[in-house]
Structure formats: structure tokens, C-alpha cells
mmCIF file of C-alpha atoms and ligand atoms in Angstrom:
data_model
loop_
_atom_site.group_PDB
_atom_site.id
_atom_site.type_symbol
_atom_site.label_atom_id
_atom_site.label_comp_id
_atom_site.label_asym_id
_atom_site.label_seq_id
_atom_site.Cartn_x
_atom_site.Cartn_y
_atom_site.Cartn_z
ATOM 1 C CA MET A 280 0.217 -19.398 26.627
ATOM 2 C CA ARG A 281 2.996 -21.582 25.150
ATOM 3 C CA ILE A 282 2.577 -24.669 23.257
ATOM 4 C CA GLU A 283 5.599 -27.133 23.364
ATOM 5 C CA GLY A 284 6.597 -30.349 22.131
ATOM 6 C CA ASP A 285 8.236 -33.481 23.181
ATOM 7 C CA VAL A 286 7.490 -33.371 26.888
ATOM 8 C CA PRO A 287 7.914 -36.598 28.336
ATOM 9 C CA LEU A 288 4.619 -37.951 29.911
ATOM 10 C CA GLY A 289 6.674 -39.866 32.399
ATOM 11 C CA ARG A 290 7.566 -36.618 33.854
ATOM 12 C CA LEU A 291 3.373 -35.965 34.349
ATOM 13 C CA THR A 292 2.564 -39.339 35.659
ATOM 14 C CA THR A 293 3.071 -41.075 39.150
ATOM 15 C CA ILE A 294 4.071 -44.274 37.820
ATOM 16 C CA GLY A 295 6.940 -42.451 35.738
ATOM 17 C CA THR A 296 6.380 -43.927 32.600
ATOM 18 C CA GLY A 297 5.197 -42.841 29.000
ATOM 19 C CA GLY A 298 6.744 -41.480 25.856
ATOM 20 C CA PRO A 299 6.710 -37.445 24.469
ATOM 21 C CA ALA A 300 3.481 -35.883 24.181
ATOM 22 C CA ARG A 301 3.101 -34.194 20.781
ATOM 23 C CA ALA A 302 2.021 -30.834 21.970
ATOM 24 C CA HIS A 303 1.822 -29.680 25.710
ATOM 25 C CA ALA A 304 0.437 -26.500 27.032
ATOM 26 C CA ARG A 305 -0.430 -25.154 30.584
ATOM 27 C CA PRO A 306 -3.281 -22.817 30.325
ATOM 28 C CA ARG A 307 -3.914 -20.665 33.002
ATOM 29 C CA SER A 308 -7.161 -18.977 32.478
ATOM 30 C CA ILE A 309 -10.432 -20.515 30.941
ATOM 31 C CA ALA A 310 -9.763 -18.093 27.771
ATOM 32 C CA GLU A 311 -6.441 -19.735 27.653
ATOM 33 C CA LEU A 312 -8.260 -23.396 28.197
ATOM 34 C CA GLU A 313 -10.551 -22.417 25.335
ATOM 35 C CA GLU A 314 -7.673 -21.034 22.896
ATOM 36 C CA ALA A 315 -5.509 -24.426 23.640
ATOM 37 C CA LEU A 316 -8.763 -26.273 22.903
ATOM 38 C CA ARG A 317 -9.737 -24.608 19.413
ATOM 39 C CA PHE A 318 -6.143 -24.881 18.651
ATOM 40 C CA ALA A 319 -6.264 -28.720 18.941
ATOM 41 C CA GLU A 320 -9.391 -28.852 16.855
ATOM 42 C CA VAL A 321 -7.829 -26.890 14.232
ATOM 43 C CA GLU A 322 -4.428 -28.841 14.268
ATOM 44 C CA GLY A 323 -6.859 -32.348 14.505
ATOM 45 C CA LEU A 324 -5.293 -33.051 17.584
ATOM 46 C CA GLU A 325 -6.728 -35.057 20.313
ATOM 47 C CA VAL A 326 -6.827 -33.561 23.756
ATOM 48 C CA VAL A 327 -5.089 -35.128 26.952
ATOM 49 C CA VAL A 328 -5.794 -33.497 29.959
ATOM 50 C CA VAL A 329 -3.349 -34.518 32.943
ATOM 51 C CA GLY A 330 -4.053 -33.831 36.409
ATOM 52 C CA LEU A 331 -1.563 -35.553 38.425
ATOM 53 C CA GLY A 332 -1.119 -38.386 36.390
ATOM 54 C CA SER A 333 -1.872 -40.695 39.380
ATOM 55 C CA ASN A 334 -4.655 -42.852 37.382
ATOM 56 C CA MET A 335 -3.173 -42.679 34.037
ATOM 57 C CA LEU A 336 -0.962 -44.919 31.956
ATOM 58 C CA ALA A 337 0.844 -43.719 28.643
ATOM 59 C CA ALA A 338 2.188 -45.134 25.437
ATOM 60 C CA ASP A 339 5.766 -45.523 25.799
ATOM 61 C CA ASP A 340 6.571 -44.169 22.062
ATOM 62 C CA GLY A 341 4.439 -41.110 22.916
ATOM 63 C CA VAL A 342 1.282 -39.712 22.685
ATOM 64 C CA ASP A 343 0.051 -37.909 19.580
ATOM 65 C CA ALA A 344 -2.317 -35.372 21.364
ATOM 66 C CA LEU A 345 -2.258 -32.113 23.028
ATOM 67 C CA VAL A 346 -1.720 -32.699 26.543
ATOM 68 C CA LEU A 347 -2.575 -30.392 28.897
ATOM 69 C CA ARG A 348 -2.149 -29.239 32.479
ATOM 70 C CA LEU A 349 -4.429 -26.514 34.125
ATOM 71 C CA GLU A 350 -2.364 -24.243 36.191
ATOM 72 C CA GLY A 351 -3.243 -20.605 37.870
ATOM 73 C CA GLU A 352 -6.547 -19.786 38.024
ATOM 74 C CA LEU A 353 -7.813 -22.932 36.846
ATOM 75 C CA ALA A 354 -5.907 -24.641 40.145
ATOM 76 C CA ALA A 355 -7.011 -21.646 42.399
ATOM 77 C CA ILE A 356 -9.087 -22.149 45.479
ATOM 78 C CA GLU A 357 -11.896 -20.105 46.894
ATOM 79 C CA ILE A 358 -14.527 -20.703 49.787
ATOM 80 C CA ARG A 359 -17.818 -18.985 49.728
ATOM 81 C CA ASP A 360 -19.965 -19.917 52.856
ATOM 82 C CA ASP A 361 -20.476 -23.969 52.588
ATOM 83 C CA LEU A 362 -19.443 -23.970 49.224
ATOM 84 C CA LEU A 363 -15.728 -24.932 47.971
ATOM 85 C CA VAL A 364 -14.863 -23.804 44.680
ATOM 86 C CA ALA A 365 -11.741 -25.189 42.932
ATOM 87 C CA GLY A 366 -10.005 -25.189 39.516
ATOM 88 C CA GLY A 367 -9.952 -28.344 37.741
ATOM 89 C CA GLY A 368 -6.210 -28.454 38.258
ATOM 90 C CA ALA A 369 -6.483 -27.899 42.094
ATOM 91 C CA THR A 370 -5.072 -30.673 44.060
ATOM 92 C CA ASN A 371 -7.095 -32.780 46.715
ATOM 93 C CA ALA A 372 -4.201 -31.876 49.251
ATOM 94 C CA VAL A 373 -4.398 -28.257 48.793
ATOM 95 C CA CYS A 374 -8.754 -28.490 48.698
ATOM 96 C CA LEU A 375 -8.282 -30.431 51.965
ATOM 97 C CA HIS A 376 -6.405 -28.586 53.690
ATOM 98 C CA ARG A 377 -8.402 -25.205 52.679
ATOM 99 C CA ALA A 378 -11.703 -26.788 53.787
ATOM 100 C CA ARG A 379 -10.058 -27.722 57.165
ATOM 101 C CA ALA A 380 -8.753 -24.492 57.690
ATOM 102 C CA ARG A 381 -12.118 -22.923 57.413
ATOM 103 C CA GLY A 382 -14.155 -25.720 59.616
ATOM 104 C CA LEU A 383 -15.415 -27.472 56.570
ATOM 105 C CA GLY A 384 -15.822 -31.016 56.767
ATOM 106 C CA GLY A 385 -17.126 -33.772 53.999
ATOM 107 C CA PHE A 386 -14.027 -34.079 52.084
ATOM 108 C CA GLU A 387 -11.925 -36.017 54.371
ATOM 109 C CA PHE A 388 -12.311 -39.354 52.121
ATOM 110 C CA ALA A 389 -10.484 -37.782 49.469
ATOM 111 C CA CYS A 390 -7.243 -37.311 51.769
ATOM 112 C CA ALA A 391 -5.159 -40.573 50.261
ATOM 113 C CA ILE A 392 -5.974 -39.784 46.537
ATOM 114 C CA PRO A 393 -3.625 -38.040 45.052
ATOM 115 C CA GLY A 394 -5.162 -36.325 42.111
ATOM 116 C CA THR A 395 -6.912 -32.749 40.806
ATOM 117 C CA ALA A 396 -10.218 -31.854 41.114
ATOM 118 C CA GLY A 397 -10.890 -32.553 37.430
ATOM 119 C CA GLY A 398 -9.269 -36.116 37.772
ATOM 120 C CA GLY A 399 -11.621 -36.836 40.784
ATOM 121 C CA VAL A 400 -14.499 -35.719 38.393
ATOM 122 C CA ARG A 401 -13.365 -37.386 35.658
ATOM 123 C CA MET A 402 -12.973 -40.894 37.320
ATOM 124 C CA ASN A 403 -15.267 -40.051 40.105
ATOM 125 C CA ALA A 404 -12.469 -41.208 42.473
ATOM 126 C CA GLY A 405 -13.893 -42.390 46.037
ATOM 127 C CA ALA A 406 -12.489 -44.167 49.060
ATOM 128 C CA TYR A 407 -14.041 -45.149 52.197
ATOM 129 C CA ASP A 408 -17.647 -45.363 50.779
ATOM 130 C CA ARG A 409 -17.663 -41.556 49.672
ATOM 131 C CA ASP A 410 -16.896 -40.552 46.197
ATOM 132 C CA TRP A 411 -17.122 -37.132 44.222
ATOM 133 C CA ALA A 412 -20.825 -37.741 43.399
ATOM 134 C CA ASP A 413 -21.362 -36.883 46.936
ATOM 135 C CA VAL A 414 -19.664 -33.693 47.095
ATOM 136 C CA LEU A 415 -19.943 -32.098 43.724
ATOM 137 C CA VAL A 416 -22.765 -29.898 43.229
ATOM 138 C CA ARG A 417 -21.626 -29.037 39.496
ATOM 139 C CA ALA A 418 -18.876 -28.574 37.149
ATOM 140 C CA LEU A 419 -17.433 -26.203 34.347
ATOM 141 C CA VAL A 420 -16.670 -28.040 31.392
ATOM 142 C CA ALA A 421 -14.942 -26.724 28.589
ATOM 143 C CA THR A 422 -14.789 -27.705 25.144
ATOM 144 C CA GLY A 423 -13.504 -25.815 21.710
ATOM 145 C CA GLU A 424 -17.152 -24.592 21.746
ATOM 146 C CA GLY A 425 -16.815 -22.526 24.772
ATOM 147 C CA SER A 426 -17.609 -23.668 28.550
ATOM 148 C CA ARG A 427 -20.916 -24.561 30.744
ATOM 149 C CA TRP A 428 -21.478 -25.439 34.106
ATOM 150 C CA VAL A 429 -23.159 -29.105 34.274
ATOM 151 C CA ALA A 430 -24.837 -30.641 36.880
ATOM 152 C CA PRO A 431 -23.682 -34.557 38.510
ATOM 153 C CA GLY A 432 -26.650 -36.193 36.914
ATOM 154 C CA GLU A 433 -25.745 -34.965 33.260
ATOM 155 C CA LEU A 434 -22.033 -35.930 34.282
ATOM 156 C CA GLY A 435 -23.287 -39.819 35.320
ATOM 157 C CA LEU A 436 -21.309 -40.384 38.121
ATOM 158 C CA SER A 437 -20.727 -44.068 38.877
ATOM 159 C CA TYR A 438 -18.165 -46.261 40.585
ATOM 160 C CA ARG A 439 -15.104 -44.822 38.993
ATOM 161 C CA HIS A 440 -16.729 -43.742 35.901
ATOM 162 C CA SER A 441 -17.915 -40.297 34.125
ATOM 163 C CA LYS A 442 -19.804 -39.661 30.959
ATOM 164 C CA LEU A 443 -16.985 -36.999 30.176
ATOM 165 C CA ARG A 444 -15.232 -37.678 27.025
ATOM 166 C CA ARG A 445 -11.812 -36.732 25.725
ATOM 167 C CA GLY A 446 -11.817 -33.003 24.855
ATOM 168 C CA GLU A 447 -14.250 -31.915 27.384
ATOM 169 C CA VAL A 448 -11.927 -30.616 30.306
ATOM 170 C CA VAL A 449 -13.302 -29.498 33.918
ATOM 171 C CA ALA A 450 -12.165 -26.157 34.242
ATOM 172 C CA ARG A 451 -13.950 -25.467 37.681
ATOM 173 C CA VAL A 452 -15.978 -27.059 40.681
ATOM 174 C CA GLU A 453 -18.216 -26.493 43.322
ATOM 175 C CA TYR A 454 -18.151 -29.038 46.133
ATOM 176 C CA HIS A 455 -20.907 -28.496 48.833
ATOM 177 C CA LEU A 456 -19.093 -29.603 52.607
ATOM 178 C CA GLU A 457 -20.437 -29.290 55.855
ATOM 179 C CA PRO A 458 -19.374 -27.360 58.863
ATOM 180 C CA ARG A 459 -16.946 -29.707 61.183
ATOM 181 C CA SER A 460 -14.096 -28.561 63.381
ATOM 182 C CA PRO A 461 -10.697 -28.474 62.261
ATOM 183 C CA HIS A 462 -9.483 -30.966 64.944
ATOM 184 C CA GLU A 463 -12.353 -33.594 63.966
ATOM 185 C CA ILE A 464 -11.263 -33.379 60.606
ATOM 186 C CA LYS A 465 -7.706 -33.526 61.301
ATOM 187 C CA GLN A 466 -8.341 -37.031 63.676
ATOM 188 C CA THR A 467 -10.237 -38.543 60.311
ATOM 189 C CA VAL A 468 -7.307 -37.579 58.145
ATOM 190 C CA LYS A 469 -4.929 -39.241 60.598
ATOM 191 C CA GLU A 470 -6.915 -42.306 60.990
ATOM 192 C CA LEU A 471 -7.693 -42.674 57.283
ATOM 193 C CA VAL A 472 -3.815 -41.788 56.220
ATOM 194 C CA ALA A 473 -2.826 -44.646 58.602
ATOM 195 C CA ARG A 474 -5.300 -47.340 57.185
ATOM 196 C CA ARG A 475 -3.771 -46.215 53.678
ATOM 197 C CA LYS A 476 0.028 -46.879 54.616
ATOM 198 C CA ALA A 477 -0.843 -50.214 56.348
ATOM 199 C CA THR A 478 -2.274 -51.601 53.245
ATOM 200 C CA GLN A 479 -1.164 -49.576 50.198
ATOM 201 C CA PRO A 480 2.288 -48.935 48.579
ATOM 202 C CA THR A 481 1.847 -45.176 49.215
ATOM 203 C CA ASN A 482 5.462 -44.425 48.938
ATOM 204 C CA ARG A 483 6.159 -46.358 45.496
ATOM 205 C CA ARG A 484 5.646 -45.189 42.272
ATOM 206 C CA THR A 485 2.360 -46.507 41.194
ATOM 207 C CA PHE A 486 -0.799 -45.101 39.055
ATOM 208 C CA GLY A 487 -3.190 -46.526 41.796
ATOM 209 C CA SER A 488 -5.780 -49.374 41.221
ATOM 210 C CA VAL A 489 -4.901 -50.983 38.325
ATOM 211 C CA PHE A 490 -8.597 -53.004 38.163
ATOM 212 C CA LYS A 491 -12.053 -52.089 39.433
ATOM 213 C CA ASN A 492 -13.188 -54.256 41.983
ATOM 214 C CA PRO A 493 -15.665 -56.762 40.367
ATOM 215 C CA GLY A 494 -18.405 -56.573 42.945
ATOM 216 C CA GLY A 495 -17.817 -60.015 44.171
ATOM 217 C CA GLU A 496 -16.959 -61.166 47.590
ATOM 218 C CA LEU A 497 -13.331 -60.657 46.503
ATOM 219 C CA GLY A 498 -11.946 -57.501 45.690
ATOM 220 C CA ALA A 499 -9.430 -57.523 42.532
ATOM 221 C CA GLY A 500 -6.478 -57.543 45.006
ATOM 222 C CA GLN A 501 -7.815 -60.568 46.428
ATOM 223 C CA LEU A 502 -8.209 -62.145 43.481
ATOM 224 C CA ILE A 503 -5.015 -61.300 42.006
ATOM 225 C CA GLU A 504 -3.413 -62.352 45.322
ATOM 226 C CA HIS A 505 -5.170 -65.823 45.652
ATOM 227 C CA CYS A 506 -3.501 -66.166 42.109
ATOM 228 C CA GLY A 507 0.118 -66.088 43.913
ATOM 229 C CA LEU A 508 0.856 -63.070 41.522
ATOM 230 C CA LYS A 509 2.096 -60.601 44.580
ATOM 231 C CA GLY A 510 5.699 -59.958 43.288
ATOM 232 C CA LEU A 511 5.623 -61.104 40.035
ATOM 233 C CA ARG A 512 8.154 -58.941 37.812
ATOM 234 C CA ILE A 513 8.360 -57.961 34.263
ATOM 235 C CA GLY A 514 11.191 -55.894 33.471
ATOM 236 C CA GLY A 515 11.070 -53.271 35.888
ATOM 237 C CA ALA A 516 7.618 -53.449 36.955
ATOM 238 C CA VAL A 517 6.119 -55.614 39.934
ATOM 239 C CA ILE A 518 2.985 -56.402 41.378
ATOM 240 C CA SER A 519 3.167 -54.883 44.770
ATOM 241 C CA ARG A 520 3.642 -57.458 47.741
ATOM 242 C CA LYS A 521 1.793 -54.676 49.735
ATOM 243 C CA HIS A 522 -1.716 -54.799 47.466
ATOM 244 C CA ALA A 523 -1.841 -56.908 44.497
ATOM 245 C CA ASN A 524 -4.121 -54.464 42.852
ATOM 246 C CA PHE A 525 -0.938 -52.301 42.657
ATOM 247 C CA ILE A 526 1.864 -52.251 39.912
ATOM 248 C CA GLU A 527 5.237 -50.323 41.248
ATOM 249 C CA ASN A 528 7.622 -49.017 38.999
ATOM 250 C CA ALA A 529 10.440 -50.563 40.845
ATOM 251 C CA ASP A 530 13.371 -49.871 38.715
ATOM 252 C CA GLY A 531 13.022 -48.346 35.036
ATOM 253 C CA ALA A 532 9.671 -49.649 34.164
ATOM 254 C CA THR A 533 8.130 -48.899 30.996
ATOM 255 C CA SER A 534 4.142 -49.338 30.166
ATOM 256 C CA GLY A 535 4.856 -51.979 27.996
ATOM 257 C CA ASP A 536 6.154 -53.717 31.717
ATOM 258 C CA CYS A 537 2.724 -52.458 33.180
ATOM 259 C CA ILE A 538 0.402 -53.556 30.394
ATOM 260 C CA ALA A 539 2.457 -57.090 30.469
ATOM 261 C CA LEU A 540 1.859 -57.588 33.947
ATOM 262 C CA MET A 541 -2.034 -56.434 33.581
ATOM 263 C CA VAL A 542 -2.484 -59.158 30.977
ATOM 264 C CA GLU A 543 -1.051 -61.554 33.116
ATOM 265 C CA ALA A 544 -2.973 -60.694 35.895
ATOM 266 C CA ARG A 545 -6.195 -60.895 34.039
ATOM 267 C CA ARG A 546 -5.508 -64.066 32.608
ATOM 268 C CA ARG A 547 -4.805 -65.604 35.615
ATOM 269 C CA VAL A 548 -7.911 -64.311 37.412
ATOM 270 C CA ARG A 549 -10.047 -65.503 34.534
ATOM 271 C CA GLU A 550 -8.784 -68.979 34.501
ATOM 272 C CA GLN A 551 -9.121 -69.308 38.456
ATOM 273 C CA PHE A 552 -12.000 -67.229 39.120
ATOM 274 C CA GLY A 553 -13.803 -67.021 35.437
ATOM 275 C CA VAL A 554 -13.930 -63.358 36.994
ATOM 276 C CA GLU A 555 -13.215 -60.958 33.870
ATOM 277 C CA LEU A 556 -11.159 -57.877 35.393
ATOM 278 C CA LYS A 557 -11.821 -54.648 33.805
ATOM 279 C CA ARG A 558 -9.129 -51.969 34.012
ATOM 280 C CA GLU A 559 -9.723 -48.889 36.378
ATOM 281 C CA VAL A 560 -6.638 -46.715 35.019
ATOM 282 C CA VAL A 561 -6.940 -44.634 31.979
ATOM 283 C CA LEU A 562 -4.718 -45.462 29.019
ATOM 284 C CA VAL A 563 -3.429 -43.169 26.813
ATOM 285 C CA GLY A 564 -1.614 -42.897 23.294
ATOM 286 C CA GLY A 565 -3.461 -45.352 21.635
ATOM 287 C CA ILE A 566 -2.460 -48.622 24.021
ATOM 288 C CA GLU A 567 -4.978 -51.178 25.099
ATOM 289 C CA LEU A 568 -5.514 -54.219 26.700
ATOM 290 C CA PRO A 569 -5.789 -56.732 23.879
ATOM 291 C CA PRO A 570 -9.104 -59.140 24.029
ATOM 292 C CA ILE A 571 -9.043 -61.500 26.606
HETATM 293 C C1 FAD B 250 -1.379 -43.979 45.697
HETATM 294 C C2 FAD B 250 -2.410 -44.050 45.055
HETATM 295 C C3 FAD B 250 -3.996 -44.046 45.648
HETATM 296 C C4 FAD B 250 -4.795 -44.094 45.054
HETATM 297 N N1 FAD B 250 -6.192 -43.936 45.541
HETATM 298 C C5 FAD B 250 -7.130 -44.047 45.026
HETATM 299 C C6 FAD B 250 -8.812 -43.760 45.537
HETATM 300 O O1 FAD B 250 -8.641 -44.529 46.827
HETATM 301 N N2 FAD B 250 -9.900 -44.011 44.806
HETATM 302 C C7 FAD B 250 -9.354 -43.519 43.903
HETATM 303 O O2 FAD B 250 -10.921 -43.249 43.211
HETATM 304 N N3 FAD B 250 -8.827 -43.412 43.291
HETATM 305 C C8 FAD B 250 -7.435 -43.585 43.850
HETATM 306 N N4 FAD B 250 -6.044 -43.491 43.153
HETATM 307 C C9 FAD B 250 -6.447 -43.107 41.349
HETATM 308 C C10 FAD B 250 -6.168 -41.604 41.430
HETATM 309 O O3 FAD B 250 -5.385 -40.894 42.300
HETATM 310 C C11 FAD B 250 -7.624 -40.973 41.015
HETATM 311 O O4 FAD B 250 -8.306 -41.352 40.172
HETATM 312 C C12 FAD B 250 -7.492 -39.618 40.844
HETATM 313 O O5 FAD B 250 -8.942 -39.095 40.951
HETATM 314 C C13 FAD B 250 -6.796 -39.194 39.341
HETATM 315 O O6 FAD B 250 -7.000 -37.772 39.483
HETATM 316 P P1 FAD B 250 -5.699 -37.220 38.783
HETATM 317 O O7 FAD B 250 -5.787 -35.382 38.445
HETATM 318 O O8 FAD B 250 -4.270 -37.533 38.774
HETATM 319 O O9 FAD B 250 -6.133 -37.590 36.720
HETATM 320 P P2 FAD B 250 -5.086 -38.303 36.282
HETATM 321 O O10 FAD B 250 -4.634 -39.586 36.413
HETATM 322 O O11 FAD B 250 -4.080 -36.939 35.596
HETATM 323 O O12 FAD B 250 -6.064 -38.513 34.935
HETATM 324 C C14 FAD B 250 -6.993 -39.429 35.124
HETATM 325 C C15 FAD B 250 -8.244 -39.451 34.098
HETATM 326 O O13 FAD B 250 -9.093 -38.019 34.439
HETATM 327 C C16 FAD B 250 -8.751 -37.037 33.179
HETATM 328 N N5 FAD B 250 -8.445 -35.813 33.809
HETATM 329 C C17 FAD B 250 -7.545 -35.000 34.535
HETATM 330 N N6 FAD B 250 -8.025 -34.060 34.890
HETATM 331 C C18 FAD B 250 -9.142 -33.540 34.015
HETATM 332 C C19 FAD B 250 -9.681 -32.596 33.842
HETATM 333 N N7 FAD B 250 -9.456 -31.231 34.466
HETATM 334 N N8 FAD B 250 -10.608 -32.586 33.011
HETATM 335 C C20 FAD B 250 -11.301 -33.372 32.302
HETATM 336 N N9 FAD B 250 -10.542 -34.798 32.839
HETATM 337 C C21 FAD B 250 -9.604 -34.779 33.529
HETATM 338 C C22 FAD B 250 -7.379 -37.674 32.444
HETATM 339 O O14 FAD B 250 -7.685 -37.213 31.161
HETATM 340 C C23 FAD B 250 -7.788 -39.210 32.560
HETATM 341 O O15 FAD B 250 -8.400 -39.712 31.676
HETATM 342 C C24 FAD B 250 -5.120 -43.539 43.750
HETATM 343 C C25 FAD B 250 -3.760 -43.237 43.094
HETATM 344 C C26 FAD B 250 -2.450 -43.688 43.709
HETATM 345 C C27 FAD B 250 -1.007 -43.030 42.806
#
């Protein structure tokens, strides 16, 4: 396994922003992953795993960390009876495709979540009233000390949250699925994808939801929209006209532009509604939203 330097995070994130990582490796097996984690420990480097980078915003001046992407057997998928076993780097799209081919349903909700198994666990990603906690049986979590299977209870999965810390890497997952005809699965996915396309900027560079829904009557997107912020542009970043809880990279955006939009949206929503929006997107490289 090669450890490289200077790989721009902008190439690894769906929004397309972010400066270089101090070090970058693509482990292909548990042994290589554990070796990379030990290397980081010895070098005193923070570890950042990037799945598809679909809910991540990285500092423009770079990330002083070992950035890992899981490949090879760490992205492979196997089906055993009603159990889908996937590497932490396996994409949701391929997991869903394999499940459908074997007549296993229950993962259709993930059809419009452009991430990996590991990112799904870390974020407890979800849509249409289902999330990772509904399908996850257990996850193999690797650290510099070795790997162990962890049950969902211990992972503390709640709304877009898990207790996983940086440096704890989901190397493999097991999903429990239910028999369902491939035709029915295909129909459900078609309907869900059509709903998505109608309401979200799926053909633009974004990092998914900017803020978590605050739990009241109005979602984060509606609150931002009611503040008249759709279409607000700072630098190359724009609050989506299709869904105000998305920021689009319209033209050469930086992470700084995105942060500036987040600060403005959060300020205006607090002023107008008294609601303090909390971010959903993961920030890496020492950037943070300033206190409100
Ligand atoms: C168009 C669009 C639509 C979206 N719709 C939804 C939606 O409906 N619901 C939803 O919940 N999300 C949605 N998202 C956000 C995103 O797709 C999910 O959060 C997804 O689960 C992130 O997965 P990822 O592999 O890309 O993680 P990344 O974005 O790469 O990383 C996110 C976090 O997970 C960590 N991580 C990644 N892999 C691992 C691993 N193997 N082990 C440990 N930690 C890991 C990262 O370090 C980081 O902290 C959307 C995003 C986009 C761009």
C-alpha cells in the first residue's frame, strides 16, 4: 500500500472543494487498513476516512491528516442468505443493485443517498423514514489496536449521528434484508428517485443536506427558504433554488464560500425564527462554523 502526499480533497468530495491532504492511502484489506492506522499513530497524524465525500466539506488550505479511502476487499460485497456483507467502502448503489439481483429488499431507501456503507454508519444516513439503524446488524470497526465487531446499540445511532470517533474506521458491515421481488424493488426505487429529482438538485455538485432538520414544523430547507435565501451567492457557491438546504458549487466555489453561506443562513434563521440550525455536513481540516 502506497502512502502519497498532496492529494487534493476537492477530487474526493462531491462538492469538489478542499485543499491537499498531508497523506493519502487506499488500503485494500483489513491488514492494510490496520497498518495505515498504526502508521498514523506513530506519525501522530489524525485519520480521516473519505467514502464518496458526499457529506463532507474540507478546508481550502488542506487537511493535516492521513486521508483513507477503502478499496479492494474493503469495498467488496457478498450475500449470505438474508445478510448482505459489505466492505466499508462499498457504495450504496452497488449494495442496492446486488440486493435487488438476489431478491432482497429493505435497502431501497438508500437509492438516492450517494455514499458508502461506512459513511452510512457514521452518519446514520437515512431517507423516507428509514435509516442505517433499521438494516445494520453489526459493523467491524478498525483502529490502530485492531478490529472488532460492534452492535448498533454500541454505535449509538440516532438522527444523522453515531458515536464513532475519528480514527475508528468501519471496515465491514452486515445488513439484514428481507425477501422481496426484484420487480417490486425496481418500482420502489424508480418512484423514490423520481421524488428526489423533483425536489432536490441531484444533478449539481453539493454535499447533501447542509443542516439537520431542527424537529419543529418546518425543516431546515423551509426555514432558509422563508428567509428569502434561495439563490444567494457568495463567491462560487449558491444556496440551491431547488432546495434551500443544499449549497451548490456553481462555478469554482471554495469551502470558504460554502461556510460563508452557512453562517449567513444560520444567522438569518435565528433572527427570523429563533431557531439555531445545527450542521449535518462533516467539516474536516480544522474548519468550524463560528459561534452564532
Ligand atoms: C445529492 C445528495 C443527496 C443526499 N441525500 C441524503 C439523504 O437522503 N440522507 C442522508 O442521510 N444523507 C444524504 N446525503 C449525504 C450523504 O450522502 C450521506 O451522509 C452518506 O451516508 C455519506 O457517505 P459517504 O461515504 O460519502 O461519507 P463521506 O461524506 O465521505 O463522510 C462522511 C463522514 O463519514 C465518515 N466516514 C466515511 N466512511 C467511513 C468509514 N468507512 N468508517 C468511518 N467513518 C467513515 C467520514 O470520515 C465523515 O466523518 C446526500 C448527499 C448528496 C450529495
